[in-house]
Short mmCIF file of C-alpha atoms and ligand atoms in Angstrom, two decimals:
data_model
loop_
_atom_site.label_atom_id
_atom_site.label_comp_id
_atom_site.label_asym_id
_atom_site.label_seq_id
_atom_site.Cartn_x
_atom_site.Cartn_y
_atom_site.Cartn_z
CA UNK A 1 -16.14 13.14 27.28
CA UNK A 2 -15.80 12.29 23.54
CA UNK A 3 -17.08 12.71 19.79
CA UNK A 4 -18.79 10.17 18.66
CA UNK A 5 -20.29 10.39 15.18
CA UNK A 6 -22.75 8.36 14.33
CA UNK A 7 -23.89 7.27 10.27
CA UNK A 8 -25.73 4.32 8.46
CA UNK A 9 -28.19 4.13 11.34
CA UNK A 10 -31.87 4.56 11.82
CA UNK A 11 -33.83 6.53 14.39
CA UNK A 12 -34.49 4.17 17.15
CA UNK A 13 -30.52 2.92 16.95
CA UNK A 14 -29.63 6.51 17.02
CA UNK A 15 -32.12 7.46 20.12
CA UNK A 16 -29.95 3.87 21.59
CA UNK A 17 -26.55 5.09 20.55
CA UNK A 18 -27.70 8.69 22.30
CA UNK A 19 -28.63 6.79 25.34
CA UNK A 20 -25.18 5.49 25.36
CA UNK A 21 -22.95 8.38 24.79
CA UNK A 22 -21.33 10.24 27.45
CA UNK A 23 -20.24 13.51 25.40
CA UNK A 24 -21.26 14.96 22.37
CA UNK A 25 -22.90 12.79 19.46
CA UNK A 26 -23.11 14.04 15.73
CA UNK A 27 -25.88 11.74 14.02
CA UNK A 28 -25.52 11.79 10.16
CA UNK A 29 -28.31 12.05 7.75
CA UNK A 30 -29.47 8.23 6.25
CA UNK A 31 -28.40 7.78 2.84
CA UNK A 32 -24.72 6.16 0.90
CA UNK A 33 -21.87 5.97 3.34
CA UNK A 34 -18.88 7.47 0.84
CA UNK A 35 -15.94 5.46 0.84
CA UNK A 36 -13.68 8.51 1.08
CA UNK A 37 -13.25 9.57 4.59
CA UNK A 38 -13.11 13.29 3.62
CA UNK A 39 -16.66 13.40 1.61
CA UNK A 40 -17.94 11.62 4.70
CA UNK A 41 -16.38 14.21 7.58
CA UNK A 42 -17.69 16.78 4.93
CA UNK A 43 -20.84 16.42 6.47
CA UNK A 44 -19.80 17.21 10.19
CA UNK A 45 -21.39 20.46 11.78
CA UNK A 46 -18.28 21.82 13.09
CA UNK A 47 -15.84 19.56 10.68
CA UNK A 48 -14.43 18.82 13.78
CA UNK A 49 -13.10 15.48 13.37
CA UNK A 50 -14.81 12.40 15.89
CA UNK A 51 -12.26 9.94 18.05
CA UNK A 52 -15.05 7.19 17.37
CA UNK A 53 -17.01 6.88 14.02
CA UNK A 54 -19.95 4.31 14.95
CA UNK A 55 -21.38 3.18 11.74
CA UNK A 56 -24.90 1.43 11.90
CA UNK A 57 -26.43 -2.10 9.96
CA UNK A 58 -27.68 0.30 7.03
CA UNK A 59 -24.75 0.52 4.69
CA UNK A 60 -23.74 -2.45 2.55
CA UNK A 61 -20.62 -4.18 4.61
CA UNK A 62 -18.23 -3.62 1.43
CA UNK A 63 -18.54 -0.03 1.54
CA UNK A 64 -18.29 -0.04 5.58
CA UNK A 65 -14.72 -2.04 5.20
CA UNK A 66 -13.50 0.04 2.23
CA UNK A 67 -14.69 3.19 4.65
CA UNK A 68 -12.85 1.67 7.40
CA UNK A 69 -9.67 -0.29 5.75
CA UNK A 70 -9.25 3.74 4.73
CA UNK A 71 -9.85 5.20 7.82
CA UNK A 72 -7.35 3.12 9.17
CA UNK A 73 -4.55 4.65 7.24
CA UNK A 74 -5.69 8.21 7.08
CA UNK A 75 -6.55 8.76 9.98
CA UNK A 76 -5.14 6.33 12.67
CA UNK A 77 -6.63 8.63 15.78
CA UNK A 78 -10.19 7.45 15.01
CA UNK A 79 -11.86 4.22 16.30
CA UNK A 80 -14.24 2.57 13.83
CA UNK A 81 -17.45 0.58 15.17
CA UNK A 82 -19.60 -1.26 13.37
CA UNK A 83 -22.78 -2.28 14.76
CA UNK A 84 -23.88 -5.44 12.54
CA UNK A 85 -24.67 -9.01 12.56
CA UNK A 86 -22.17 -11.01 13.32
CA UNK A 87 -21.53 -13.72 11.02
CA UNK A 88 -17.33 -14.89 11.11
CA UNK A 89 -16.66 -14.01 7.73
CA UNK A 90 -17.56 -10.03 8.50
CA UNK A 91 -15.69 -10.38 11.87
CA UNK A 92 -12.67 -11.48 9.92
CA UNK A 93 -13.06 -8.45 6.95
CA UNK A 94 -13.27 -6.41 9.39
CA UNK A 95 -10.82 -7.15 11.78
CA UNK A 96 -8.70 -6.91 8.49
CA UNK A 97 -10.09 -3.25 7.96
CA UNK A 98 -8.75 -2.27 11.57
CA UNK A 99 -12.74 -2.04 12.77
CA UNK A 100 -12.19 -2.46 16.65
CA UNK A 101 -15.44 -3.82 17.86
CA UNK A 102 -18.49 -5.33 16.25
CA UNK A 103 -21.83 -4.56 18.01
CA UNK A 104 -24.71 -6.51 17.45
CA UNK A 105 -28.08 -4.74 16.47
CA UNK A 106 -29.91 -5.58 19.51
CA UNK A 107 -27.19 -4.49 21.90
CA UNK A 108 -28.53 -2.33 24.84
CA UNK A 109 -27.21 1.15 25.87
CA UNK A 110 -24.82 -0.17 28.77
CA UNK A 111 -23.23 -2.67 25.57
CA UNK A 112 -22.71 0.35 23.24
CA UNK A 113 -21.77 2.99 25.92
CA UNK A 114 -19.12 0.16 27.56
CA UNK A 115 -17.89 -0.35 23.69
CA UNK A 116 -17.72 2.86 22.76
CA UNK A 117 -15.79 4.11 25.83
CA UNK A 118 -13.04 1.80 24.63
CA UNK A 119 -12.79 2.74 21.42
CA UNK A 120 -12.10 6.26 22.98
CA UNK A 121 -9.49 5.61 25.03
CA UNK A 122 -7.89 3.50 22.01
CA UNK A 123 -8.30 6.68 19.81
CA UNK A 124 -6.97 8.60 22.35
CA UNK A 125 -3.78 6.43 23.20
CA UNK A 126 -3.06 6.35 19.31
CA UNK A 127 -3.16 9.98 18.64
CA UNK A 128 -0.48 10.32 21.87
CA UNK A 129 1.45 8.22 19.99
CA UNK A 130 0.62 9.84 16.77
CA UNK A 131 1.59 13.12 17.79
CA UNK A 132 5.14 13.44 17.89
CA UNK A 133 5.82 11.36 15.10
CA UNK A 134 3.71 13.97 12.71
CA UNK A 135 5.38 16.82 14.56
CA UNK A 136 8.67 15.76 13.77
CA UNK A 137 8.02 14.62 10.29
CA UNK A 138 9.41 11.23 10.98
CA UNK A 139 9.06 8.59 8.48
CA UNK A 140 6.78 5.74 9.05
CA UNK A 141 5.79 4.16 6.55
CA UNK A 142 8.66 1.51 4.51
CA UNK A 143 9.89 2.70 1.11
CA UNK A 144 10.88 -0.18 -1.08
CA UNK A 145 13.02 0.62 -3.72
CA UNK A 146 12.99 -2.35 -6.86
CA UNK A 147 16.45 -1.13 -8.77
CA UNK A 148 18.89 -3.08 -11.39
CA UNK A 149 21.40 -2.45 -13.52
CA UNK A 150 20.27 -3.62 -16.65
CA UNK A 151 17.07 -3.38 -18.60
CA UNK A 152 14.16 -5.69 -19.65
CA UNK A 153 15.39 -7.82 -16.13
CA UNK A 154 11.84 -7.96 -14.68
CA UNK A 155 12.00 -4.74 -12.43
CA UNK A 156 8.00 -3.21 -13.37
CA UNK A 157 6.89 -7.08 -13.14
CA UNK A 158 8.53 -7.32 -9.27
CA UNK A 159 7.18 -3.97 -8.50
CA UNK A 160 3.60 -4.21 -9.29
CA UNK A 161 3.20 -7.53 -7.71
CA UNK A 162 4.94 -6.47 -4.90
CA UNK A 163 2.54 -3.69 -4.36
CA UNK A 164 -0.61 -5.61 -5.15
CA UNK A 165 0.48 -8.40 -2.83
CA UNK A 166 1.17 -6.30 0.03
CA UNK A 167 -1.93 -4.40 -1.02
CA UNK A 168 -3.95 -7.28 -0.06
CA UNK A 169 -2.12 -8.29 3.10
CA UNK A 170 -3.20 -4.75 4.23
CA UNK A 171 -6.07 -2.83 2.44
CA UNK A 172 -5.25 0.69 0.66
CA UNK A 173 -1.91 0.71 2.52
CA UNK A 174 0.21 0.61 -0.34
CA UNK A 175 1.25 3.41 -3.01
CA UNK A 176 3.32 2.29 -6.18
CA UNK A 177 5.43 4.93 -7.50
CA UNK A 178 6.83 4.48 -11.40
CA UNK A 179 10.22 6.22 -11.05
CA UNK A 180 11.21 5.34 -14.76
CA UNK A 181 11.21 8.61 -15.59
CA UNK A 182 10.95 8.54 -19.41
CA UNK A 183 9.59 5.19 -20.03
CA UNK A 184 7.77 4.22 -17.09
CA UNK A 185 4.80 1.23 -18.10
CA UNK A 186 3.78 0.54 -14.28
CA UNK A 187 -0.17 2.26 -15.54
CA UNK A 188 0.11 -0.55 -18.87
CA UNK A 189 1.49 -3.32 -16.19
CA UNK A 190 -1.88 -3.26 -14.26
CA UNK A 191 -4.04 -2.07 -16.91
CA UNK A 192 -5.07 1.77 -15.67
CA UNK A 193 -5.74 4.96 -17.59
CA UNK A 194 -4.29 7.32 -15.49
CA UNK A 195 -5.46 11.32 -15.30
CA UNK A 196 -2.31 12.48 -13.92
CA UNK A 197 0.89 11.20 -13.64
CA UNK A 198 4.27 11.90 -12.06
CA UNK A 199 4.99 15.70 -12.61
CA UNK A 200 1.40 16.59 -11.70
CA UNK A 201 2.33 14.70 -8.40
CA UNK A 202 5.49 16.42 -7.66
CA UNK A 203 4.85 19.91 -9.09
CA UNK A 204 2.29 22.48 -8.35
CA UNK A 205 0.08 22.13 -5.65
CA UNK A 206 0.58 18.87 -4.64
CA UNK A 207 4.33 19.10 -3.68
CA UNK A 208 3.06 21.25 -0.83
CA UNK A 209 0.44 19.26 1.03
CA UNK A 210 -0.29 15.83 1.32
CA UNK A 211 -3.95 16.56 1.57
CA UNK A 212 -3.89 17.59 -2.59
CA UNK A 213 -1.28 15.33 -3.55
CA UNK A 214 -3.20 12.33 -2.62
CA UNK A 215 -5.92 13.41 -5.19
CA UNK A 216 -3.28 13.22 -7.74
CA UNK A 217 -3.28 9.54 -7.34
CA UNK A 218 -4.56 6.78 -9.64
CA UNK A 219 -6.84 4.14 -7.81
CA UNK A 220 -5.95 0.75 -8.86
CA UNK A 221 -9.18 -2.10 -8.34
CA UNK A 222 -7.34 -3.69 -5.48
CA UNK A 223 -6.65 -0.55 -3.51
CA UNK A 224 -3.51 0.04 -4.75
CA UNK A 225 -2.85 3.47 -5.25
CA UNK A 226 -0.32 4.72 -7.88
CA UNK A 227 1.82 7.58 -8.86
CA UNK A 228 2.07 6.68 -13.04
CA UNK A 229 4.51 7.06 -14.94
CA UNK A 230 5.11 10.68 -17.21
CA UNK A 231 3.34 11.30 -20.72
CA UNK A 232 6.44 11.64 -22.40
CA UNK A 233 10.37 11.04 -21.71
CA UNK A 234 10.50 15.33 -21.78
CA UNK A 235 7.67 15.80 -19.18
CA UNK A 236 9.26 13.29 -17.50
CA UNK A 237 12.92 14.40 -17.18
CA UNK A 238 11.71 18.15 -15.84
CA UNK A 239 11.68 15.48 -12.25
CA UNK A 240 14.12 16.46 -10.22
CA UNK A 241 15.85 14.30 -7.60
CA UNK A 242 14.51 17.04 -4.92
CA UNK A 243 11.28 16.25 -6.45
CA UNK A 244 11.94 12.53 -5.68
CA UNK A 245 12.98 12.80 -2.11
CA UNK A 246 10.11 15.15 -1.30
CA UNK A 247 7.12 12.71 -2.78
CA UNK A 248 8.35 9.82 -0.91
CA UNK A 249 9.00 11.57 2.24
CA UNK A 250 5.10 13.04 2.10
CA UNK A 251 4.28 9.14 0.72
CA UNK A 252 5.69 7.36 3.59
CA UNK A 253 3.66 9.45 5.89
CA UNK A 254 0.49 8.52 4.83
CA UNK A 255 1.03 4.84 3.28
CA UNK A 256 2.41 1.64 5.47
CA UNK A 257 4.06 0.72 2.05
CA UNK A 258 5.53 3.17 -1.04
CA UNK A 259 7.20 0.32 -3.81
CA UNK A 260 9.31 2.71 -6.41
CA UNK A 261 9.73 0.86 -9.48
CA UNK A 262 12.83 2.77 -11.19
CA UNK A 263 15.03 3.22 -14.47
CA UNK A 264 17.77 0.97 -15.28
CA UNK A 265 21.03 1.74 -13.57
CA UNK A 266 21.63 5.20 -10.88
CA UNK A 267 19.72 7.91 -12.59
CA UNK A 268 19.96 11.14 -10.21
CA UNK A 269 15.91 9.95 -9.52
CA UNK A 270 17.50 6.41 -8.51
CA UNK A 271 19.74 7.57 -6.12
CA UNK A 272 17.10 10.07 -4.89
CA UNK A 273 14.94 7.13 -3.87
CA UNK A 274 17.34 5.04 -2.55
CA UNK A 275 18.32 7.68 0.01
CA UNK A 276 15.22 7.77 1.11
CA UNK A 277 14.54 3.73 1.18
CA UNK A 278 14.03 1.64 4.29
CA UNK A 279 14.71 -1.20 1.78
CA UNK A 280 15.85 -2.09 -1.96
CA UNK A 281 15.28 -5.38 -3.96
CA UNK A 282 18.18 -5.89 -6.33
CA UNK A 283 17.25 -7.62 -9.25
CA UNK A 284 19.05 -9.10 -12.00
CA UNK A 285 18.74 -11.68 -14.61
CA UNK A 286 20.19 -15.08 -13.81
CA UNK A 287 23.36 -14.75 -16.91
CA UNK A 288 26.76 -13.77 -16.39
CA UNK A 289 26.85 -10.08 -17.98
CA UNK A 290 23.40 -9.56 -15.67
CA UNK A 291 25.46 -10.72 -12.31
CA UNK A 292 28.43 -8.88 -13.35
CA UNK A 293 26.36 -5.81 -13.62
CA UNK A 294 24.69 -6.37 -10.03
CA UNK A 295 28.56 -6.94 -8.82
CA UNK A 296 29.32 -3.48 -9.70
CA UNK A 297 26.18 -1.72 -9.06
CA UNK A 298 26.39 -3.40 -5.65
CA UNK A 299 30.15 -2.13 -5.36
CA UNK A 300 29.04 1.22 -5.65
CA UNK A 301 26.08 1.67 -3.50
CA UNK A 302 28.31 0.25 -1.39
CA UNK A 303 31.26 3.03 -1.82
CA UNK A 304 28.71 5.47 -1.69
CA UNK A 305 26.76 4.19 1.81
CA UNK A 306 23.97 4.02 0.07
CA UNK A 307 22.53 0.34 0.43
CA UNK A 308 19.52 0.40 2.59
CA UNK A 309 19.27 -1.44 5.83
CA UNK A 310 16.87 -3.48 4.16
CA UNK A 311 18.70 -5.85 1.47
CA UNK A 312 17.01 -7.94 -0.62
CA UNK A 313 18.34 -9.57 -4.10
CA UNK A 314 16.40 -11.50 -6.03
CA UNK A 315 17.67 -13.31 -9.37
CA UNK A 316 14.80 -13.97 -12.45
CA UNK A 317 14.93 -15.79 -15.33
CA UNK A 318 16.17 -18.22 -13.39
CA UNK A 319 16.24 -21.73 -15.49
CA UNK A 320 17.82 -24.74 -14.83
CA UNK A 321 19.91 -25.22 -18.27
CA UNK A 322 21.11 -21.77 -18.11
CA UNK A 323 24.50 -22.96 -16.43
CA UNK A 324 24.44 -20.91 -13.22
CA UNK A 325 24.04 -21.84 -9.73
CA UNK A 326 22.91 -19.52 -6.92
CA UNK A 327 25.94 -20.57 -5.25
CA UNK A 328 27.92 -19.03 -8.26
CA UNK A 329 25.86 -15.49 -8.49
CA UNK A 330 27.13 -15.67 -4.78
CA UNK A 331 30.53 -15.82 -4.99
CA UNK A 332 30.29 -13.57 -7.68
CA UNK A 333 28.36 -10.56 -5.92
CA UNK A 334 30.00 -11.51 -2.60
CA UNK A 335 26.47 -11.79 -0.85
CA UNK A 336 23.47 -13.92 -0.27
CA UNK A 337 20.74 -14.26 -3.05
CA UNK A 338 17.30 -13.88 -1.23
CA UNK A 339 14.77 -15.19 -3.68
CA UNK A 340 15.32 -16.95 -7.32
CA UNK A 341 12.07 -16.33 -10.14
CA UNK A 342 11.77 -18.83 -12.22
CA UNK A 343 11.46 -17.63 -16.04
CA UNK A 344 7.76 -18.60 -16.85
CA UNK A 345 5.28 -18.21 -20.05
CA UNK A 346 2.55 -16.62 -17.70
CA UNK A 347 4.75 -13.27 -16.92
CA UNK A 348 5.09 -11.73 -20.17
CA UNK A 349 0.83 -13.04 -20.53
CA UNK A 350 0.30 -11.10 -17.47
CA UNK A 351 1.97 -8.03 -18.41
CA UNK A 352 0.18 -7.83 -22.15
CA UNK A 353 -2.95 -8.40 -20.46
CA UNK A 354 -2.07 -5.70 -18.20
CA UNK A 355 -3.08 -8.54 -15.01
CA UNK A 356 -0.25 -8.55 -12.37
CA UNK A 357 -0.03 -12.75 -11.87
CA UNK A 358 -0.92 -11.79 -7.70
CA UNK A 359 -3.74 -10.16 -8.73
CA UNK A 360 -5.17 -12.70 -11.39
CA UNK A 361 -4.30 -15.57 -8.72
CA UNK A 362 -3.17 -17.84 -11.35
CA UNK A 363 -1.14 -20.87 -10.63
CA UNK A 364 2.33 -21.02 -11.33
CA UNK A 365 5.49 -21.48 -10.32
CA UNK A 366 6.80 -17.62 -10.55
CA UNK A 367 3.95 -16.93 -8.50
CA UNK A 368 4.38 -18.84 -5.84
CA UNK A 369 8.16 -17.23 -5.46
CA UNK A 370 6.11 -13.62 -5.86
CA UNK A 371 4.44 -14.69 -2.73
CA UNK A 372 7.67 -16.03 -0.87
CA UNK A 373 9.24 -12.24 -1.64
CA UNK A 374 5.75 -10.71 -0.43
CA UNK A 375 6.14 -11.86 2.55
CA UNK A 376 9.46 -10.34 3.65
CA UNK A 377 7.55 -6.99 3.65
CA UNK A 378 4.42 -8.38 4.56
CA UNK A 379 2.97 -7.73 8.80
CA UNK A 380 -0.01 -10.28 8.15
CA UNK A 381 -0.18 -13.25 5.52
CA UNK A 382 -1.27 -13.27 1.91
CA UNK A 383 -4.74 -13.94 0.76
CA UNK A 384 -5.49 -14.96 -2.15
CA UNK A 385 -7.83 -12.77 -4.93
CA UNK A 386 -9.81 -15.98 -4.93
CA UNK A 387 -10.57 -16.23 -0.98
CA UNK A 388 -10.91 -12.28 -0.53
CA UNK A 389 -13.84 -12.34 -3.24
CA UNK A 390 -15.45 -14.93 -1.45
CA UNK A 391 -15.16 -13.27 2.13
CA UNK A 392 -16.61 -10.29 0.07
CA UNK A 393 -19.12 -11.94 -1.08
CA UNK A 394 -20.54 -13.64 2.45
CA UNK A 395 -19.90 -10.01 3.91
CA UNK A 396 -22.56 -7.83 1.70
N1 LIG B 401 10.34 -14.54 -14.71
C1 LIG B 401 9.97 -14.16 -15.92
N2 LIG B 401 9.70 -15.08 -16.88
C2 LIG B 401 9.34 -14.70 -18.12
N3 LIG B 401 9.20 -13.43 -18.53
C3 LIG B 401 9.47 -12.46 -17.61
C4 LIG B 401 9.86 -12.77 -16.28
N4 LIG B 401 10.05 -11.60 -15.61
C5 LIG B 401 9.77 -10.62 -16.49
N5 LIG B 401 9.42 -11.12 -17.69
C6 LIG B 401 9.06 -10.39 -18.91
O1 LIG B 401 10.17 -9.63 -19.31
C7 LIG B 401 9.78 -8.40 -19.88
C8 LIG B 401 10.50 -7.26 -19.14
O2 LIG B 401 10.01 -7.22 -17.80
P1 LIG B 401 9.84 -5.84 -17.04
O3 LIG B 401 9.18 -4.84 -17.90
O4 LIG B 401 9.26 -6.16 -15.72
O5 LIG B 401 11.39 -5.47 -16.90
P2 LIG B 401 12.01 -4.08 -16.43
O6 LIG B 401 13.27 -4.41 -15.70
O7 LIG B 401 11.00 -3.28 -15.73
O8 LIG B 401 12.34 -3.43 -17.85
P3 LIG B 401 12.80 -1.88 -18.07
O9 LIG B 401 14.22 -1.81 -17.59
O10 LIG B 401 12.69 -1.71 -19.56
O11 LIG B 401 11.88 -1.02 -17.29
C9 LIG B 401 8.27 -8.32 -19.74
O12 LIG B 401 7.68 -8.67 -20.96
C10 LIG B 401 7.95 -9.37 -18.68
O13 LIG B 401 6.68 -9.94 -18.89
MG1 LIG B 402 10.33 -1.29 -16.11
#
């Protein structure tokens, strides 16, 4: 016997859906489906939470993925439906938005009851699995630290297109968290206004539950969420690195990806995040004091067992008459180089305009590399802004 709830559907699909159900079936009232799974379970008799949500033809099909693509991080122990016409676009989007079946309109109660008695056992074998990784408070989710030595070497740039790249290889899976304590600009790199920022995320209420801490967050256009930086270099420096470790730790739990953009150099809040990173990108400009400085900061980590098991080091600014090969910055830093930037006139145009270069799409040669280091995080392949607009489109 399961819960099935039932929403976006009109009476004779509901009387169809009841047909079909073998347990107990909530139908909701007509009306906007909220793209917030809470408001939406808000509704629920009992509040009782469903292991399928079937979700009929009458909501527009970009609020039914944003529903889902959410659903599908929040709470993993649920099985969408969507009952719709099928048209390939939509069955991409929603594959993409972890929807498990799509049923069309005319489907008879044997279709629906057959459909939705998979989705049951799915929910069901997920929350087994589920289970003991909540009850021991195991990470799952990858924290990607982006850290250098030096200043001005491109480490907000690398960070927010990290996190809107991987935001659209995965919808709302990714949380972007501006560690620079006193001057962080991730909120000016992609152009938000946040309400709160860091402190308001790690003090008060919201360093106790998860629940209120993810209302703390600032909602980027893309589905990026973000923790922005403090108001002012005093608010910001009441952080603590307990603070640090305990925000990630509740992050990774509910996001597939948390990118910390940090401070120059090992700031207490640094090495906070690092200790709790499944990987770091170490960054440095392509000139000899910038290697020198990754040489030692490398050196250190390394004294201190603190490199993640995740390496990545990337070089920017790189440019051909600047006199240094990768094969130097190697022997120099004793390691591989991962990725080289190019130095390019459409970064510091992005970051003015407040446009990450992954989100605008534009074509260049920097983004193109931005893509190449997307990928070593990324489970499925890029889209591009330009084709996901388009899919939207043919979807609603
Ligand atoms: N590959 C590149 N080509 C040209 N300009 C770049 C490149 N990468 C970054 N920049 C520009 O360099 C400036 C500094 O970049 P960014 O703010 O990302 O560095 P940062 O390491 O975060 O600096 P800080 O240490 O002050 O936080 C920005 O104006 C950015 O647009
Ligand atoms: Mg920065």
């Amino acid at each position: 016997m399961s819960r099935v709830v039932l929403a976006a559907a009109g009476a004779e699909l509901a009387q169809r859906v009841g047909a079909a159900v073998d347990g107990d079936l909530q139908v909701l009232p007509a009306g906007r489906l909220p793209g917030d799974p809470a408001r939406l379970f808000e509704q629920l008799v009992d509040g009782e939470l469903p292991e399928v949500l079937v979700i009929g033809p009458d909501a527009p099909a970009d609020q039914v993925l944003l529903l889902a693509a959410r659903l599908d991080v929040q709470c993993p122990g649920i099985s969408v439906l969507l009952i719709a016409r099928p048209d390939p676009a939509l069955l991409q989007a929603a594959m993409r938005a972890g929807i498990r079946d799509l049923l069309d309109p005319a489907a008879d109660p044997a279709e629906i009851g057959a459909s939705i008695e998979r989705a049951a056992r799915a929910a069901a074998g997920r929350r087994r699995v589920l289970r003991p990784v909540e009850d021991s408070a195991r990470y799952t989710g990858r924290v990607i630290t982006v850290a250098s030595p030096k200043g001005g070497v491109g480490k907000t740039t690398i960070a927010t297109n990290l996190a809107i790249g991987l935001t659209s290889s995965a919808p709302q899976s990714t949380v972007l968290v501006d560690l620079d304590v006193q001057f962080g600009d991730v909120a000016s790199a992609l152009g938000l206004v946040p309400e709160y920022s860091l402190p308001d995320a790690v003090q008060g209420p919201a360093g106790q539950d998860t629940m209120v801490l993810k209302t703390f967050l600032t909602q980027h256009p893309s589905g990026l969420y973000a923790v922005c930086g403090s108001e002012s270099p005093a608010a910001g420096d009441t952080v603590t690195a307990a603070d640090v470790s305990r925000l990630l730790a509740q992050l990774a739990r509910e996001f597939r990806y948390v990118v910390v953009d940090t401070a120059p150099g090992l700031s207490e809040q640094t090495l906070a995040a690092l200790d709790r990173s499944s990987d770091v990108v170490m960054l440095s400009s392509m000139d000899v004091p910038g290697v020198r400085g990754l040489r030692k900061e490398l050196d250190v980590l390394r004294e201190l067992c603190m490199i993640p098991a995740g390496r990545h080091v990337v070089m920017n600014f790189a440019d051909p008459k600047g006199g240094l090969s990768v094969r130097d910055v190697e022997t120099t830093i004793g390691t591989g180089v991962d990725v080289v930037l190019p130095r390019s006139s459409a970064v510091p145009a992005s970051t003015n305009q407040g446009v990450p270069l992954l989100e605008s799409g534009r074509r260049d040669p920097m983004t193109k590399e931005l893509r190449r280091l997307v990928s070593r995080f990324a489970a499925t392949p890029l889209v591009s802004p330009k084709g996901q607009r388009a899919k939207h489109r043919a979807a609603s």
